[in-house]
mmCIF file of C-alpha atoms and ligand atoms in Angstrom:
data_model
loop_
_atom_site.group_PDB
_atom_site.id
_atom_site.type_symbol
_atom_site.label_atom_id
_atom_site.label_comp_id
_atom_site.label_asym_id
_atom_site.label_seq_id
_atom_site.Cartn_x
_atom_site.Cartn_y
_atom_site.Cartn_z
ATOM 1 C CA MET A 1 43.202 16.379 -33.755
ATOM 2 C CA PHE A 2 42.169 19.444 -31.755
ATOM 3 C CA LYS A 3 39.043 19.776 -33.841
ATOM 4 C CA ASN A 4 38.177 16.128 -33.271
ATOM 5 C CA ARG A 5 38.393 16.624 -29.534
ATOM 6 C CA ARG A 6 35.989 19.500 -29.696
ATOM 7 C CA ILE A 7 33.570 17.433 -31.715
ATOM 8 C CA ILE A 8 33.829 14.606 -29.177
ATOM 9 C CA ALA A 9 33.289 17.029 -26.291
ATOM 10 C CA PHE A 10 30.273 18.489 -28.088
ATOM 11 C CA ILE A 11 28.775 15.056 -28.723
ATOM 12 C CA SER A 12 29.390 14.082 -25.088
ATOM 13 C CA ILE A 13 27.525 17.140 -23.835
ATOM 14 C CA ILE A 14 24.582 16.469 -26.135
ATOM 15 C CA LEU A 15 24.540 12.837 -25.006
ATOM 16 C CA TYR A 16 24.688 13.867 -21.337
ATOM 17 C CA LEU A 17 21.821 16.354 -21.779
ATOM 18 C CA PHE A 18 19.779 13.733 -23.576
ATOM 19 C CA LEU A 19 20.361 11.178 -20.799
ATOM 20 C CA ALA A 20 19.704 13.696 -18.001
ATOM 21 C CA HIS A 21 16.475 14.744 -19.683
ATOM 22 C CA HIS A 22 15.471 11.141 -20.123
ATOM 23 C CA LEU A 23 16.204 10.296 -16.470
ATOM 24 C CA PHE A 24 14.094 13.201 -15.177
ATOM 25 C CA ALA A 25 11.346 12.616 -17.691
ATOM 26 C CA SER A 26 11.078 8.961 -16.667
ATOM 27 C CA ASP A 27 9.904 10.004 -13.196
ATOM 28 C CA PRO A 28 8.285 13.413 -13.425
ATOM 29 C CA TYR A 29 6.631 12.847 -10.045
ATOM 30 C CA GLU A 30 9.829 12.504 -8.026
ATOM 31 C CA SER A 31 9.637 15.946 -6.423
ATOM 32 C CA LYS A 32 5.902 15.679 -5.667
ATOM 33 C CA ARG A 33 6.548 12.301 -4.044
ATOM 34 C CA GLN A 34 9.321 13.672 -1.854
ATOM 35 C CA SER A 35 7.094 16.612 -0.784
ATOM 36 C CA MET A 36 4.345 14.148 0.120
ATOM 37 C CA VAL A 37 6.735 12.193 2.366
ATOM 38 C CA ARG A 38 8.192 15.337 3.942
ATOM 39 C CA ASP A 39 4.981 17.330 4.529
ATOM 40 C CA ASP A 40 2.132 14.842 4.828
ATOM 41 C CA ILE A 41 3.800 11.774 6.273
ATOM 42 C CA LYS A 42 6.929 12.763 8.217
ATOM 43 C CA GLY A 43 5.423 16.192 8.889
ATOM 44 C CA ARG A 44 2.389 14.597 10.517
ATOM 45 C CA GLY A 45 4.343 12.389 12.879
ATOM 46 C CA ILE A 46 5.331 9.176 11.076
ATOM 47 C CA LYS A 47 8.826 8.259 12.281
ATOM 48 C CA ASP A 48 9.494 4.766 10.905
ATOM 49 C CA ARG A 49 12.474 5.283 8.571
ATOM 50 C CA THR A 50 11.629 2.244 6.442
ATOM 51 C CA VAL A 51 8.042 3.384 5.863
ATOM 52 C CA LEU A 52 9.263 6.871 4.878
ATOM 53 C CA ASP A 53 11.906 5.471 2.504
ATOM 54 C CA VAL A 54 9.535 3.033 0.855
ATOM 55 C CA MET A 55 6.781 5.600 0.292
ATOM 56 C CA GLY A 56 9.373 7.957 -1.133
ATOM 57 C CA LYS A 57 10.198 5.321 -3.706
ATOM 58 C CA ILE A 58 6.934 3.698 -4.861
ATOM 59 C CA PRO A 59 5.344 5.355 -7.936
ATOM 60 C CA ARG A 60 1.910 5.975 -6.394
ATOM 61 C CA HIS A 61 0.749 7.674 -9.626
ATOM 62 C CA LEU A 62 0.890 4.284 -11.365
ATOM 63 C CA PHE A 63 -1.751 2.925 -8.969
ATOM 64 C CA VAL A 64 -4.484 5.325 -10.138
ATOM 65 C CA GLY A 65 -6.123 6.039 -13.495
ATOM 66 C CA LYS A 66 -4.592 8.566 -15.905
ATOM 67 C CA ARG A 67 -6.932 11.398 -14.917
ATOM 68 C CA TYR A 68 -5.889 11.188 -11.264
ATOM 69 C CA MET A 69 -2.137 10.854 -11.799
ATOM 70 C CA SER A 70 -1.410 14.533 -11.261
ATOM 71 C CA THR A 71 -3.088 14.425 -7.828
ATOM 72 C CA ALA A 72 -1.701 11.038 -6.762
ATOM 73 C CA TYR A 73 0.716 12.611 -4.264
ATOM 74 C CA GLU A 74 -1.836 14.799 -2.497
ATOM 75 C CA ASP A 75 -2.894 13.654 0.942
ATOM 76 C CA HIS A 76 -6.377 12.332 0.256
ATOM 77 C CA PRO A 77 -8.009 9.153 -1.074
ATOM 78 C CA LEU A 78 -8.681 8.830 -4.829
ATOM 79 C CA PRO A 79 -11.206 6.800 -6.851
ATOM 80 C CA ILE A 80 -9.908 3.522 -8.325
ATOM 81 C CA GLY A 81 -13.129 2.322 -9.991
ATOM 82 C CA GLU A 82 -16.104 0.281 -8.747
ATOM 83 C CA GLY A 83 -16.824 3.018 -6.190
ATOM 84 C CA GLN A 84 -13.645 2.117 -4.285
ATOM 85 C CA THR A 85 -10.694 4.272 -3.240
ATOM 86 C CA ILE A 86 -6.941 4.127 -2.775
ATOM 87 C CA SER A 87 -6.320 5.237 0.835
ATOM 88 C CA GLN A 88 -4.765 8.591 1.651
ATOM 89 C CA PRO A 89 -0.940 8.401 1.914
ATOM 90 C CA TYR A 90 -0.821 9.438 5.594
ATOM 91 C CA VAL A 91 -3.233 6.659 6.582
ATOM 92 C CA VAL A 92 -1.240 4.073 4.592
ATOM 93 C CA ALA A 93 1.879 5.185 6.481
ATOM 94 C CA LEU A 94 0.124 5.231 9.866
ATOM 95 C CA MET A 95 -1.296 1.702 9.471
ATOM 96 C CA THR A 96 1.976 0.306 8.129
ATOM 97 C CA GLU A 97 4.023 1.843 10.951
ATOM 98 C CA ALA A 98 1.611 0.512 13.583
ATOM 99 C CA LEU A 99 2.226 -3.070 12.413
ATOM 100 C CA ARG A 100 5.948 -2.789 13.420
ATOM 101 C CA LEU A 101 6.999 -5.026 10.560
ATOM 102 C CA LYS A 102 10.188 -7.047 10.280
ATOM 103 C CA PRO A 103 11.899 -8.083 7.006
ATOM 104 C CA THR A 104 11.138 -11.739 7.757
ATOM 105 C CA ASP A 105 7.383 -11.180 8.253
ATOM 106 C CA ARG A 106 4.541 -12.677 6.243
ATOM 107 C CA VAL A 107 1.588 -10.307 6.022
ATOM 108 C CA LEU A 108 -2.065 -10.706 5.005
ATOM 109 C CA GLU A 109 -3.984 -7.767 3.569
ATOM 110 C CA ILE A 110 -7.783 -7.698 3.158
ATOM 111 C CA GLY A 111 -8.909 -5.212 0.465
ATOM 112 C CA THR A 112 -6.256 -5.134 -2.278
ATOM 113 C CA GLY A 113 -7.929 -2.240 -4.117
ATOM 114 C CA SER A 114 -5.275 -0.596 -6.288
ATOM 115 C CA GLY A 115 -2.466 -2.718 -4.838
ATOM 116 C CA TYR A 116 -0.620 0.323 -3.435
ATOM 117 C CA GLN A 117 -0.723 -0.760 0.205
ATOM 118 C CA ALA A 118 0.377 -4.248 -0.899
ATOM 119 C CA ALA A 119 3.371 -2.708 -2.692
ATOM 120 C CA VAL A 120 4.308 -0.730 0.433
ATOM 121 C CA LEU A 121 4.193 -3.951 2.450
ATOM 122 C CA ALA A 122 6.079 -5.919 -0.207
ATOM 123 C CA GLU A 123 9.003 -3.481 -0.014
ATOM 124 C CA ILE A 124 9.266 -4.073 3.742
ATOM 125 C CA VAL A 125 8.465 -7.738 4.442
ATOM 126 C CA LYS A 126 9.224 -11.148 2.982
ATOM 127 C CA ASP A 127 5.804 -12.171 1.684
ATOM 128 C CA VAL A 128 2.497 -10.397 1.148
ATOM 129 C CA TYR A 129 -0.844 -12.157 0.634
ATOM 130 C CA THR A 130 -3.678 -9.866 -0.391
ATOM 131 C CA ILE A 131 -7.367 -10.591 -0.971
ATOM 132 C CA GLU A 132 -9.853 -8.548 -3.020
ATOM 133 C CA ILE A 133 -13.590 -9.296 -3.297
ATOM 134 C CA ARG A 134 -14.110 -7.371 -6.580
ATOM 135 C CA LYS A 135 -12.741 -9.358 -9.493
ATOM 136 C CA SER A 136 -11.888 -6.469 -11.811
ATOM 137 C CA LEU A 137 -9.883 -4.779 -9.034
ATOM 138 C CA ALA A 138 -8.124 -8.031 -8.092
ATOM 139 C CA ASP A 139 -7.145 -8.659 -11.732
ATOM 140 C CA MET A 140 -5.974 -5.093 -12.261
ATOM 141 C CA ALA A 141 -3.904 -5.004 -9.062
ATOM 142 C CA ARG A 142 -2.317 -8.406 -9.827
ATOM 143 C CA LYS A 143 -1.241 -7.222 -13.268
ATOM 144 C CA ARG A 144 0.014 -3.880 -11.965
ATOM 145 C CA LEU A 145 2.091 -5.492 -9.198
ATOM 146 C CA GLU A 146 3.511 -7.977 -11.692
ATOM 147 C CA ASP A 147 4.402 -5.214 -14.151
ATOM 148 C CA LEU A 148 6.161 -3.317 -11.374
ATOM 149 C CA GLY A 149 8.219 -6.409 -10.627
ATOM 150 C CA TYR A 150 6.816 -7.457 -7.247
ATOM 151 C CA LYS A 151 7.481 -11.157 -6.931
ATOM 152 C CA ASN A 152 6.592 -11.519 -3.246
ATOM 153 C CA VAL A 153 2.904 -10.583 -3.495
ATOM 154 C CA LYS A 154 0.073 -13.045 -4.090
ATOM 155 C CA VAL A 155 -3.336 -11.596 -5.033
ATOM 156 C CA LYS A 156 -6.487 -13.648 -4.495
ATOM 157 C CA TYR A 157 -10.032 -12.900 -5.645
ATOM 158 C CA ALA A 158 -12.207 -13.914 -2.685
ATOM 159 C CA ASP A 159 -14.020 -12.701 0.429
ATOM 160 C CA GLY A 160 -11.237 -11.740 2.815
ATOM 161 C CA TYR A 161 -13.470 -12.424 5.811
ATOM 162 C CA PHE A 162 -12.229 -16.012 5.793
ATOM 163 C CA GLY A 163 -8.554 -15.117 5.463
ATOM 164 C CA TRP A 164 -6.123 -17.326 3.541
ATOM 165 C CA GLU A 165 -5.865 -20.584 5.470
ATOM 166 C CA GLU A 166 -3.259 -22.076 3.129
ATOM 167 C CA TYR A 167 -0.600 -19.523 4.138
ATOM 168 C CA ALA A 168 -1.636 -18.960 7.775
ATOM 169 C CA PRO A 169 -0.501 -18.072 10.381
ATOM 170 C CA PHE A 170 0.534 -14.492 9.594
ATOM 171 C CA ASP A 171 2.827 -12.166 11.535
ATOM 172 C CA ALA A 172 0.518 -9.255 10.786
ATOM 173 C CA ILE A 173 -2.890 -8.616 9.180
ATOM 174 C CA ILE A 174 -4.151 -5.338 7.720
ATOM 175 C CA ILE A 175 -7.799 -4.793 6.787
ATOM 176 C CA THR A 176 -8.245 -1.777 4.532
ATOM 177 C CA ALA A 177 -12.054 -1.743 4.459
ATOM 178 C CA ALA A 178 -14.399 -0.763 7.302
ATOM 179 C CA ALA A 179 -15.907 -3.546 9.416
ATOM 180 C CA ASN A 180 -18.133 -3.510 12.496
ATOM 181 C CA HIS A 181 -16.321 -6.486 14.027
ATOM 182 C CA ILE A 182 -13.005 -8.277 13.581
ATOM 183 C CA PRO A 183 -13.626 -11.420 11.508
ATOM 184 C CA PRO A 184 -12.911 -14.363 13.864
ATOM 185 C CA PRO A 185 -11.132 -16.391 11.105
ATOM 186 C CA LEU A 186 -8.570 -13.576 10.849
ATOM 187 C CA ILE A 187 -7.845 -13.620 14.599
ATOM 188 C CA LYS A 188 -7.370 -17.375 14.253
ATOM 189 C CA GLN A 189 -4.909 -16.923 11.360
ATOM 190 C CA LEU A 190 -2.820 -14.368 13.285
ATOM 191 C CA LYS A 191 0.332 -15.591 15.044
ATOM 192 C CA GLU A 192 0.607 -15.368 18.818
ATOM 193 C CA GLY A 193 1.972 -11.859 19.494
ATOM 194 C CA GLY A 194 0.938 -10.830 15.969
ATOM 195 C CA ARG A 195 -0.677 -7.483 15.135
ATOM 196 C CA LEU A 196 -3.878 -6.765 13.237
ATOM 197 C CA ILE A 197 -5.055 -3.318 12.206
ATOM 198 C CA LEU A 198 -8.425 -2.228 10.819
ATOM 199 C CA PRO A 199 -10.945 0.613 10.610
ATOM 200 C CA LEU A 200 -13.477 -0.665 13.168
ATOM 201 C CA GLY A 201 -16.999 0.683 13.662
ATOM 202 C CA SER A 202 -19.861 1.951 11.526
ATOM 203 C CA THR A 203 -19.354 1.024 7.900
ATOM 204 C CA VAL A 204 -21.510 3.980 6.797
ATOM 205 C CA TYR A 205 -19.771 6.969 8.419
ATOM 206 C CA TYR A 206 -16.371 6.934 10.043
ATOM 207 C CA GLN A 207 -14.519 4.321 12.033
ATOM 208 C CA THR A 208 -11.847 4.069 14.705
ATOM 209 C CA LEU A 209 -8.486 2.876 13.489
ATOM 210 C CA THR A 210 -7.955 -0.081 15.804
ATOM 211 C CA LEU A 211 -4.852 -2.110 16.536
ATOM 212 C CA ALA A 212 -5.321 -5.605 17.983
ATOM 213 C CA VAL A 213 -2.485 -7.700 19.394
ATOM 214 C CA LYS A 214 -3.011 -11.433 19.870
ATOM 215 C CA ARG A 215 -2.108 -12.646 23.354
ATOM 216 C CA LYS A 216 -2.811 -16.207 24.532
ATOM 217 C CA GLY A 217 -5.386 -16.667 21.807
ATOM 218 C CA ASP A 218 -7.296 -13.524 22.849
ATOM 219 C CA ILE A 219 -6.769 -9.940 21.648
ATOM 220 C CA ASP A 220 -5.709 -6.681 23.326
ATOM 221 C CA VAL A 221 -7.160 -3.673 21.549
ATOM 222 C CA GLU A 222 -5.815 -0.147 21.165
ATOM 223 C CA GLN A 223 -7.747 2.704 19.506
ATOM 224 C CA MET A 224 -5.748 5.028 17.285
ATOM 225 C CA GLY A 225 -8.190 7.699 16.120
ATOM 226 C CA PRO A 226 -10.931 8.340 13.548
ATOM 227 C CA VAL A 227 -10.693 7.315 9.877
ATOM 228 C CA ALA A 228 -13.142 6.909 6.974
ATOM 229 C CA PHE A 229 -12.930 3.804 4.791
ATOM 230 C CA VAL A 230 -15.189 2.149 2.217
ATOM 231 C CA PRO A 231 -17.142 -0.753 3.768
ATOM 232 C CA MET A 232 -16.012 -4.358 3.922
ATOM 233 C CA ILE A 233 -18.697 -6.346 2.094
ATOM 234 C CA GLY A 234 -19.526 -10.058 1.871
ATOM 235 C CA GLN A 235 -19.780 -12.194 4.987
ATOM 236 C CA SER A 236 -18.738 -9.332 7.229
ATOM 237 C CA GLU A 237 -22.036 -7.524 6.496
ATOM 238 C CA ARG A 238 -24.132 -10.567 7.311
ATOM 239 C CA LYS A 239 -22.587 -11.599 10.599
ATOM 240 C CA ARG A 240 -21.941 -9.662 13.769
HETATM 241 N N1 SAH B 1 -5.649 -1.123 0.190
HETATM 242 C C1 SAH B 1 -6.216 -0.529 -0.996
HETATM 243 C C2 SAH B 1 -7.436 0.325 -0.736
HETATM 244 C C3 SAH B 1 -8.559 -0.442 -0.236
HETATM 245 S S1 SAH B 1 -10.175 0.141 -0.609
HETATM 246 C C4 SAH B 1 -5.181 0.254 -1.782
HETATM 247 O O1 SAH B 1 -4.031 0.347 -1.348
HETATM 248 O O2 SAH B 1 -5.529 0.750 -2.853
HETATM 249 C C5 SAH B 1 -11.012 -1.248 0.076
HETATM 250 C C6 SAH B 1 -11.026 -2.457 -0.793
HETATM 251 O O3 SAH B 1 -11.554 -3.532 -0.035
HETATM 252 C C7 SAH B 1 -11.915 -2.313 -2.007
HETATM 253 O O4 SAH B 1 -11.183 -2.581 -3.167
HETATM 254 C C8 SAH B 1 -12.999 -3.347 -1.785
HETATM 255 O O5 SAH B 1 -13.466 -3.956 -2.979
HETATM 256 C C9 SAH B 1 -12.302 -4.352 -0.900
HETATM 257 N N2 SAH B 1 -13.166 -5.213 -0.087
HETATM 258 C C10 SAH B 1 -14.358 -4.921 0.490
HETATM 259 N N3 SAH B 1 -14.822 -5.984 1.174
HETATM 260 C C11 SAH B 1 -13.906 -6.981 1.026
HETATM 261 C C12 SAH B 1 -13.838 -8.323 1.472
HETATM 262 N N4 SAH B 1 -14.792 -8.881 2.209
HETATM 263 N N5 SAH B 1 -12.739 -9.063 1.111
HETATM 264 C C13 SAH B 1 -11.761 -8.523 0.341
HETATM 265 N N6 SAH B 1 -11.800 -7.265 -0.122
HETATM 266 C C14 SAH B 1 -12.842 -6.496 0.216
#
């Protein structure tokens, strides 16, 4: 009897160690992710509790290729193919916070890229609609978001300049590619009182992160500081 107990205790310990190892091994990036939130996001002035929580949870390393996984939690952009980049974590946090999102909101994103920003939004709001002009990126992001279990994100392969009429109006719009003007169709598809954020200015060098709020059909603009994004292509390049 006594011997049996010892065997059971021994087996329990082995089982516990196995499970503990498995739990840690299943997310080897947990501590890097928490450092990113503490040092590069909270440490640089982001206060929105929801944004901090969400970015401390989403496996950012799964939004980049294998060779970049180990650097996925460093505070800089990374290549995602087709010459495009996943934005730096601090900028993702800054733009998301500026939108002052509510759980009931419906948000439009232009420039799906890796799908990371869309995932951040999807954890906070009710519905996310995201448009990507490069087909391979749109397909990859759609699959990735599906695999991660996001059911409230719709990915469309199209030129985001024209927005997504079918689901308009939106409570907030985020453009994650540089443009030299705000596409008029997007202002139209923004709700009264709604917020739109984008890197506005030269598409070659750096831009000014700009927040626009729609008031009586017009927009009030606030400048938030310099950023560097890849250019918005398509119609936005042709028209000023
Ligand atoms: N938000 C992304 C990063 C965006 S990089 C992320 O979290 O990973 C900018 C993306 O905008 C690129 O993937 C680029 O292909 C896309 N893009 C450029 N012009 C666009 C347009 N007119 N409509 C939609 N997407 C566009």
